[in-house]
mmCIF file of C-alpha atoms in Angstrom:
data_model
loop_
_atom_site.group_PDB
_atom_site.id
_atom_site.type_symbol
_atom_site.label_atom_id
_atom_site.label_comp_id
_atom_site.label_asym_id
_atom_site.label_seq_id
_atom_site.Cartn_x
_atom_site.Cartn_y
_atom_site.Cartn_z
ATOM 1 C CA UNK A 26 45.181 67.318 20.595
ATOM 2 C CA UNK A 27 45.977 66.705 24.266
ATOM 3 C CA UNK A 28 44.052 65.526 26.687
ATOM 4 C CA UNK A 29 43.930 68.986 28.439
ATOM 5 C CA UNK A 30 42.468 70.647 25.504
ATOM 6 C CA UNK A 31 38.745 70.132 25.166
ATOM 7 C CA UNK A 32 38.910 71.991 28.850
ATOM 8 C CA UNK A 33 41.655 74.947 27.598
ATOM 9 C CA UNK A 34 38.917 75.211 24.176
ATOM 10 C CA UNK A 35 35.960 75.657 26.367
ATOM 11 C CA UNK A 36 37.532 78.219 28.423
ATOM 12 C CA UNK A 37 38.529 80.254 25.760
ATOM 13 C CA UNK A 38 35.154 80.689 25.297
ATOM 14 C CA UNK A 39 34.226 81.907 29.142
ATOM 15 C CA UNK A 40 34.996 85.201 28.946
ATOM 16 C CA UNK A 41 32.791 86.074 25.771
ATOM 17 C CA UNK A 42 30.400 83.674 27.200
ATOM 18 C CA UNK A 43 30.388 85.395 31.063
ATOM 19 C CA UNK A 44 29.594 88.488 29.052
ATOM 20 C CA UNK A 45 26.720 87.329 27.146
ATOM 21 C CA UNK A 46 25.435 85.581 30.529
ATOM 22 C CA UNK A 47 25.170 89.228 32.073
ATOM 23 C CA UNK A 48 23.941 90.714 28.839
ATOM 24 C CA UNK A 49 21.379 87.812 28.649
ATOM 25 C CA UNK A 50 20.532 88.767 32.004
ATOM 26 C CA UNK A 51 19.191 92.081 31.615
ATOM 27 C CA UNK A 52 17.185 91.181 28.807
ATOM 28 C CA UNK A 53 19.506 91.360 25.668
ATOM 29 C CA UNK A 54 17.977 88.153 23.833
ATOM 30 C CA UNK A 55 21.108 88.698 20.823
ATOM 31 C CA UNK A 56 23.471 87.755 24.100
ATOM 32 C CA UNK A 57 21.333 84.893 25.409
ATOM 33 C CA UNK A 58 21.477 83.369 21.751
ATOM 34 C CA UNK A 59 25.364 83.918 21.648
ATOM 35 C CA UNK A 60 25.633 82.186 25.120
ATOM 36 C CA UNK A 61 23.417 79.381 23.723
ATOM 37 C CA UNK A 62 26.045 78.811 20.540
ATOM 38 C CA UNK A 63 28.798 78.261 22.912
ATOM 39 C CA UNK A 64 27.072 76.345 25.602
ATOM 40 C CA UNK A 65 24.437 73.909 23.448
ATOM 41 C CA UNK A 66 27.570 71.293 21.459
ATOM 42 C CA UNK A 67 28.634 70.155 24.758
ATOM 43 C CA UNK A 68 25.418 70.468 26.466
ATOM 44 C CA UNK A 69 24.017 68.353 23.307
ATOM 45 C CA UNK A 70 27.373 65.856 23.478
ATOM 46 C CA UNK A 71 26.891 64.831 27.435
ATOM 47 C CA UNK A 72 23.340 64.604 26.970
ATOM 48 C CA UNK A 73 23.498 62.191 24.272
ATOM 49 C CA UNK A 74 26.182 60.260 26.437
ATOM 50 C CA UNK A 75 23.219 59.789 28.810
ATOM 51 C CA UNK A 76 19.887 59.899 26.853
ATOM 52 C CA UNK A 77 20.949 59.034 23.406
ATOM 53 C CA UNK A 78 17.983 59.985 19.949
ATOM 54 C CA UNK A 79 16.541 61.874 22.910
ATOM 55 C CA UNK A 80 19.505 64.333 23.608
ATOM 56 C CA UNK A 81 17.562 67.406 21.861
ATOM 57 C CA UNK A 82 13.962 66.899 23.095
ATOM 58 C CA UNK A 83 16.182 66.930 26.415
ATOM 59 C CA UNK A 84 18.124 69.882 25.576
ATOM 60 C CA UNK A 85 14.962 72.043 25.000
ATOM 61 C CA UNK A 86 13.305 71.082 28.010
ATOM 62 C CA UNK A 87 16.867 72.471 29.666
ATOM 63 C CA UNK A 88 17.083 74.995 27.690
ATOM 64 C CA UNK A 89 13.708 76.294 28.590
ATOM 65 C CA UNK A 90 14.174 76.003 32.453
ATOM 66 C CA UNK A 91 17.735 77.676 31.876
ATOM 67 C CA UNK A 92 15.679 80.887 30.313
ATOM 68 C CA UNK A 93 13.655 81.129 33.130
ATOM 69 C CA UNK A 94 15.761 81.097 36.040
ATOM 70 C CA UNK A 95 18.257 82.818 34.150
ATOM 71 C CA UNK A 96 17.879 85.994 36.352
ATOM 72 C CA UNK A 97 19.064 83.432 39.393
ATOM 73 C CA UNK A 98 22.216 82.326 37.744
ATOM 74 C CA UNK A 99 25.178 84.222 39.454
ATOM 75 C CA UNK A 100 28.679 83.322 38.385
ATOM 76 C CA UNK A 101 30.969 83.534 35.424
ATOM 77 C CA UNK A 102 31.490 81.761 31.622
ATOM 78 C CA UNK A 103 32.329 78.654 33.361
ATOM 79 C CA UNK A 104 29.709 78.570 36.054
ATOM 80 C CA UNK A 105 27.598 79.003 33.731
ATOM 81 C CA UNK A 106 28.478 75.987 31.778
ATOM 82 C CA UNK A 107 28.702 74.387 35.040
ATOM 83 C CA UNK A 108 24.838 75.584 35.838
ATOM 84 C CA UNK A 109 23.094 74.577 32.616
ATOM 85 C CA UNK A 110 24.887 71.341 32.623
ATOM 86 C CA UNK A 111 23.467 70.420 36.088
ATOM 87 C CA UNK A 112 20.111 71.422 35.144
ATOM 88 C CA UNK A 113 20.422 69.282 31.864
ATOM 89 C CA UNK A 114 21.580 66.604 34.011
ATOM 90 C CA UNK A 115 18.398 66.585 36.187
ATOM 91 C CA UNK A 116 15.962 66.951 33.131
ATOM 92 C CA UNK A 117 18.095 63.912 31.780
ATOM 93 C CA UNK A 118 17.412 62.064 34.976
ATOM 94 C CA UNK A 119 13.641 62.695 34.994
ATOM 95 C CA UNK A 120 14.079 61.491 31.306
ATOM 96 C CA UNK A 121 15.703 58.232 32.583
ATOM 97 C CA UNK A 122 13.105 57.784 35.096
ATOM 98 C CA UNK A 123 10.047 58.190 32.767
ATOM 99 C CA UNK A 124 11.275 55.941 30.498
ATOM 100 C CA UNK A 125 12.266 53.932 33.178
ATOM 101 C CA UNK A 126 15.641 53.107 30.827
ATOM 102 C CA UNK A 127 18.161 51.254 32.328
ATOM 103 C CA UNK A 128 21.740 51.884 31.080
ATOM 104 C CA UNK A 129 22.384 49.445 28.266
ATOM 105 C CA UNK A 130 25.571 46.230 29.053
ATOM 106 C CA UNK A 131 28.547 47.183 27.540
ATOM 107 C CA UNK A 132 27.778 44.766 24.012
ATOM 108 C CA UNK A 133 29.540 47.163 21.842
ATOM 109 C CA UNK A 134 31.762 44.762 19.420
ATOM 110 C CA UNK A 135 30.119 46.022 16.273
ATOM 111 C CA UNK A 136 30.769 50.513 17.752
ATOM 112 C CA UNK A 137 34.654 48.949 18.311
ATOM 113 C CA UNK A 138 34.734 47.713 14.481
ATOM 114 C CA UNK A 139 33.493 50.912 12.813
ATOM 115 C CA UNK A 140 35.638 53.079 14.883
ATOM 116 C CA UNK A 141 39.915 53.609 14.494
ATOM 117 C CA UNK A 142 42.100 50.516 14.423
ATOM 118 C CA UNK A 143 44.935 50.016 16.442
ATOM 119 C CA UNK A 144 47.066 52.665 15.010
ATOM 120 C CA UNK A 145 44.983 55.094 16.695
ATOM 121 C CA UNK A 146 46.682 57.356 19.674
ATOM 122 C CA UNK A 147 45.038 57.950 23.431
ATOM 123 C CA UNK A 148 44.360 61.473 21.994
ATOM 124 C CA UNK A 149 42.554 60.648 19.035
ATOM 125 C CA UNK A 150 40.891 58.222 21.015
ATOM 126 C CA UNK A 151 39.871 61.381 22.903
ATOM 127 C CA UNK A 152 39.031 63.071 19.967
ATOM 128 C CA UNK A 153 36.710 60.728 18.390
ATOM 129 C CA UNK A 154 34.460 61.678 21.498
ATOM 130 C CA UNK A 155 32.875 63.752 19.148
ATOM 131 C CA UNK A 156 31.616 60.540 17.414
ATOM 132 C CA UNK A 157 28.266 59.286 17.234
ATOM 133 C CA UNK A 158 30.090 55.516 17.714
ATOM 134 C CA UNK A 159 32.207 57.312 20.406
ATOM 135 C CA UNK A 160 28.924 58.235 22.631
ATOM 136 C CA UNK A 161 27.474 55.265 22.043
ATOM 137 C CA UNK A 162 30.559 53.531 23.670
ATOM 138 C CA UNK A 163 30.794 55.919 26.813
ATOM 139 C CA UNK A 164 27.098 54.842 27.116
ATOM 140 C CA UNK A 165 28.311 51.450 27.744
ATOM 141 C CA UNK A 166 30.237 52.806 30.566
ATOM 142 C CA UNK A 167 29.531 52.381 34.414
ATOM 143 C CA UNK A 168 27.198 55.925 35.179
ATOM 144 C CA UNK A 169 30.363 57.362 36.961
ATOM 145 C CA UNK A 170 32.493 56.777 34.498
ATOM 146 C CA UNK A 171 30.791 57.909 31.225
ATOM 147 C CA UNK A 172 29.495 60.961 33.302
ATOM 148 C CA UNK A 173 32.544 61.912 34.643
ATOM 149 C CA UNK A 174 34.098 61.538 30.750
ATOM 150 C CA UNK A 175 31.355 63.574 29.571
ATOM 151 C CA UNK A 176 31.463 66.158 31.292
ATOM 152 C CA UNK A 177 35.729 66.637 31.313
ATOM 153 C CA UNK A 178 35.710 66.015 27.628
ATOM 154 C CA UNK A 179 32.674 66.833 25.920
ATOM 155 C CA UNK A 180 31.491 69.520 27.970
ATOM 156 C CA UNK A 181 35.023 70.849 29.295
ATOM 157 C CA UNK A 182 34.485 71.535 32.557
ATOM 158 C CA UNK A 183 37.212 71.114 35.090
ATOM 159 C CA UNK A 184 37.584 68.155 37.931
ATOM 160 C CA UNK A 185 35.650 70.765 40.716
ATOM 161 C CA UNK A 186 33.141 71.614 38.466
ATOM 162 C CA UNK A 187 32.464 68.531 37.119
ATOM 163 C CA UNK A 188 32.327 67.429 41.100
ATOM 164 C CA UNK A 189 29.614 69.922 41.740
ATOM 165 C CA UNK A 190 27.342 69.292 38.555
ATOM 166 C CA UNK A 191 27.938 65.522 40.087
ATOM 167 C CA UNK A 192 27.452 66.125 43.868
ATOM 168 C CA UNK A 193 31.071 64.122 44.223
ATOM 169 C CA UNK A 194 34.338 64.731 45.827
ATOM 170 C CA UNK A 195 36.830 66.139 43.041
ATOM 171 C CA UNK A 196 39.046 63.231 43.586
ATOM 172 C CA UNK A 197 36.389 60.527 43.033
ATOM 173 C CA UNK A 198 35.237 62.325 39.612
ATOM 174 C CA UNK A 199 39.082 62.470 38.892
ATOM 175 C CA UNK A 200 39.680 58.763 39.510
ATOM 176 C CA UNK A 201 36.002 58.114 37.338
ATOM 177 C CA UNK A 202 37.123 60.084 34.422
ATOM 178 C CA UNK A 203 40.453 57.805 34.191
ATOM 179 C CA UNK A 204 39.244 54.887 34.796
ATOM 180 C CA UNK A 205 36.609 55.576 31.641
ATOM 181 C CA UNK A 206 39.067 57.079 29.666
ATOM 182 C CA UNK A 207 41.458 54.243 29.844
ATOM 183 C CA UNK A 208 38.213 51.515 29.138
ATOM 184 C CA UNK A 209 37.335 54.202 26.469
ATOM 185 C CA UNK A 210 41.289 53.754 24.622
ATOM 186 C CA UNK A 211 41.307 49.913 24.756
ATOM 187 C CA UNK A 212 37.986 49.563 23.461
ATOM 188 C CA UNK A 213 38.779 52.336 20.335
ATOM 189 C CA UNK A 214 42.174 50.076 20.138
ATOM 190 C CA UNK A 215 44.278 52.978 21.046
ATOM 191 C CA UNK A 216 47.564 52.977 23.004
ATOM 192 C CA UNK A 217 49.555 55.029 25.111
ATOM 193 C CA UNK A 218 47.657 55.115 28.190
ATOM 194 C CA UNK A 219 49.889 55.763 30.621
ATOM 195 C CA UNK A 220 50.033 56.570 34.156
ATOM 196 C CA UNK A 221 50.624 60.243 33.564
ATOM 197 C CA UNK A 222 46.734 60.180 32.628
ATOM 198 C CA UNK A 223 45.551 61.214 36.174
ATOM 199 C CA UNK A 224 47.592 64.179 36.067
ATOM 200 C CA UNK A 225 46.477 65.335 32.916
ATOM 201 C CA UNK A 226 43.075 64.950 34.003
ATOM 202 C CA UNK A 227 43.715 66.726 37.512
ATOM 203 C CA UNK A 228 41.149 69.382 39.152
ATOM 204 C CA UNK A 229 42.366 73.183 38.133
ATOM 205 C CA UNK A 230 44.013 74.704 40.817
#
């Protein structure tokens, strides 16, 4: 799988998603439960990145405030994963805050073990993202970085949209998301990181 296609997967799912968003929005609670299948695995994935065991005590509180102030949403499928991500981002924050965790040093020898040898490739590198080991790693990550991963890979949104959930230029979450990806391959023991990588990870134009 390329590194493109955790973004091209998610928005297949915008327009069926848009559409339950608007159904959701005028009360249809069948559509609000559809948009809630396609938006809670990558809401659940980037919150884990950034809360860890707490990702779904998290992920309720979001959900809840999404379901509220779902009549002020305004947007399409992919603003809408845009929306609820920066919402989950600010209850993960508050989270942070409360618990007054610090994000832990980058001692991850034992994750690096149990996860692909050297044989692995840069895209199933990517793919093990899905991993519980493979969270835990992008938790060792600087905050831009593992963020900026998260929210390309896991969640799928693209370089602007992943700018506004941040409150960052495009460019910087671009440059973020290689940076971790490329710490992210040597520390799975993949290879083929190559420059091409900030192209593949470019905004949409």
């Amino acid at each position: 799988m390329g590194q493109g296609a955790a973004p091209r997967r998610m928005q297949a799912y915008d327009g069926e998603l848009g559409a339950a968003v608007a159904r959701a929005q005028q009360g249809d609670e069948a559509a609000f439960a559809v948009a809630y299948r396609l938006v809670q695995p990558g809401l659940l994935g980037y919150l884990r990145g950034l809360v860890g065991d707490d990702a779904e005590d998290v992920a309720s509180d979001a959900w809840l405030e999404i379901a509220r102030d779902l009549g002020r949403f305004q947007g399409d499928g992919a603003g809408f994963r845009g929306w609820t991500a920066t919402i989950a981002r600010h209850r993960a924050l508050d989270h942070l805050r409360r618990q007054r965790v610090r994000p832990r040093p980058a001692v991850l020898e034992q994750d690096v073990l149990d996860l692909p040898g050297p044989q692995s490739t840069h895209d199933q590198a990517l793919e093990a993202l899905s991993t519980e080991h493979a969270l835990e790693l992008v938790r060792g990550l600087p905050r831009d970085q593992a963020e900026a991963v998260l929210l390309r890979v896991v969640v799928g949104l693209d370089g602007p949209a992943a700018a506004r959930v941040l409150g960052k230029r495009p460019g910087a979450v671009r440059t973020a998301a290689h940076r971790g990806l490329k710490r992210l391959a040597r520390q799975l023991g993949a290879d083929g990181v190559t420059d091409e990588t900030p192209r593949t990870l470019g905004e949409s134009t």
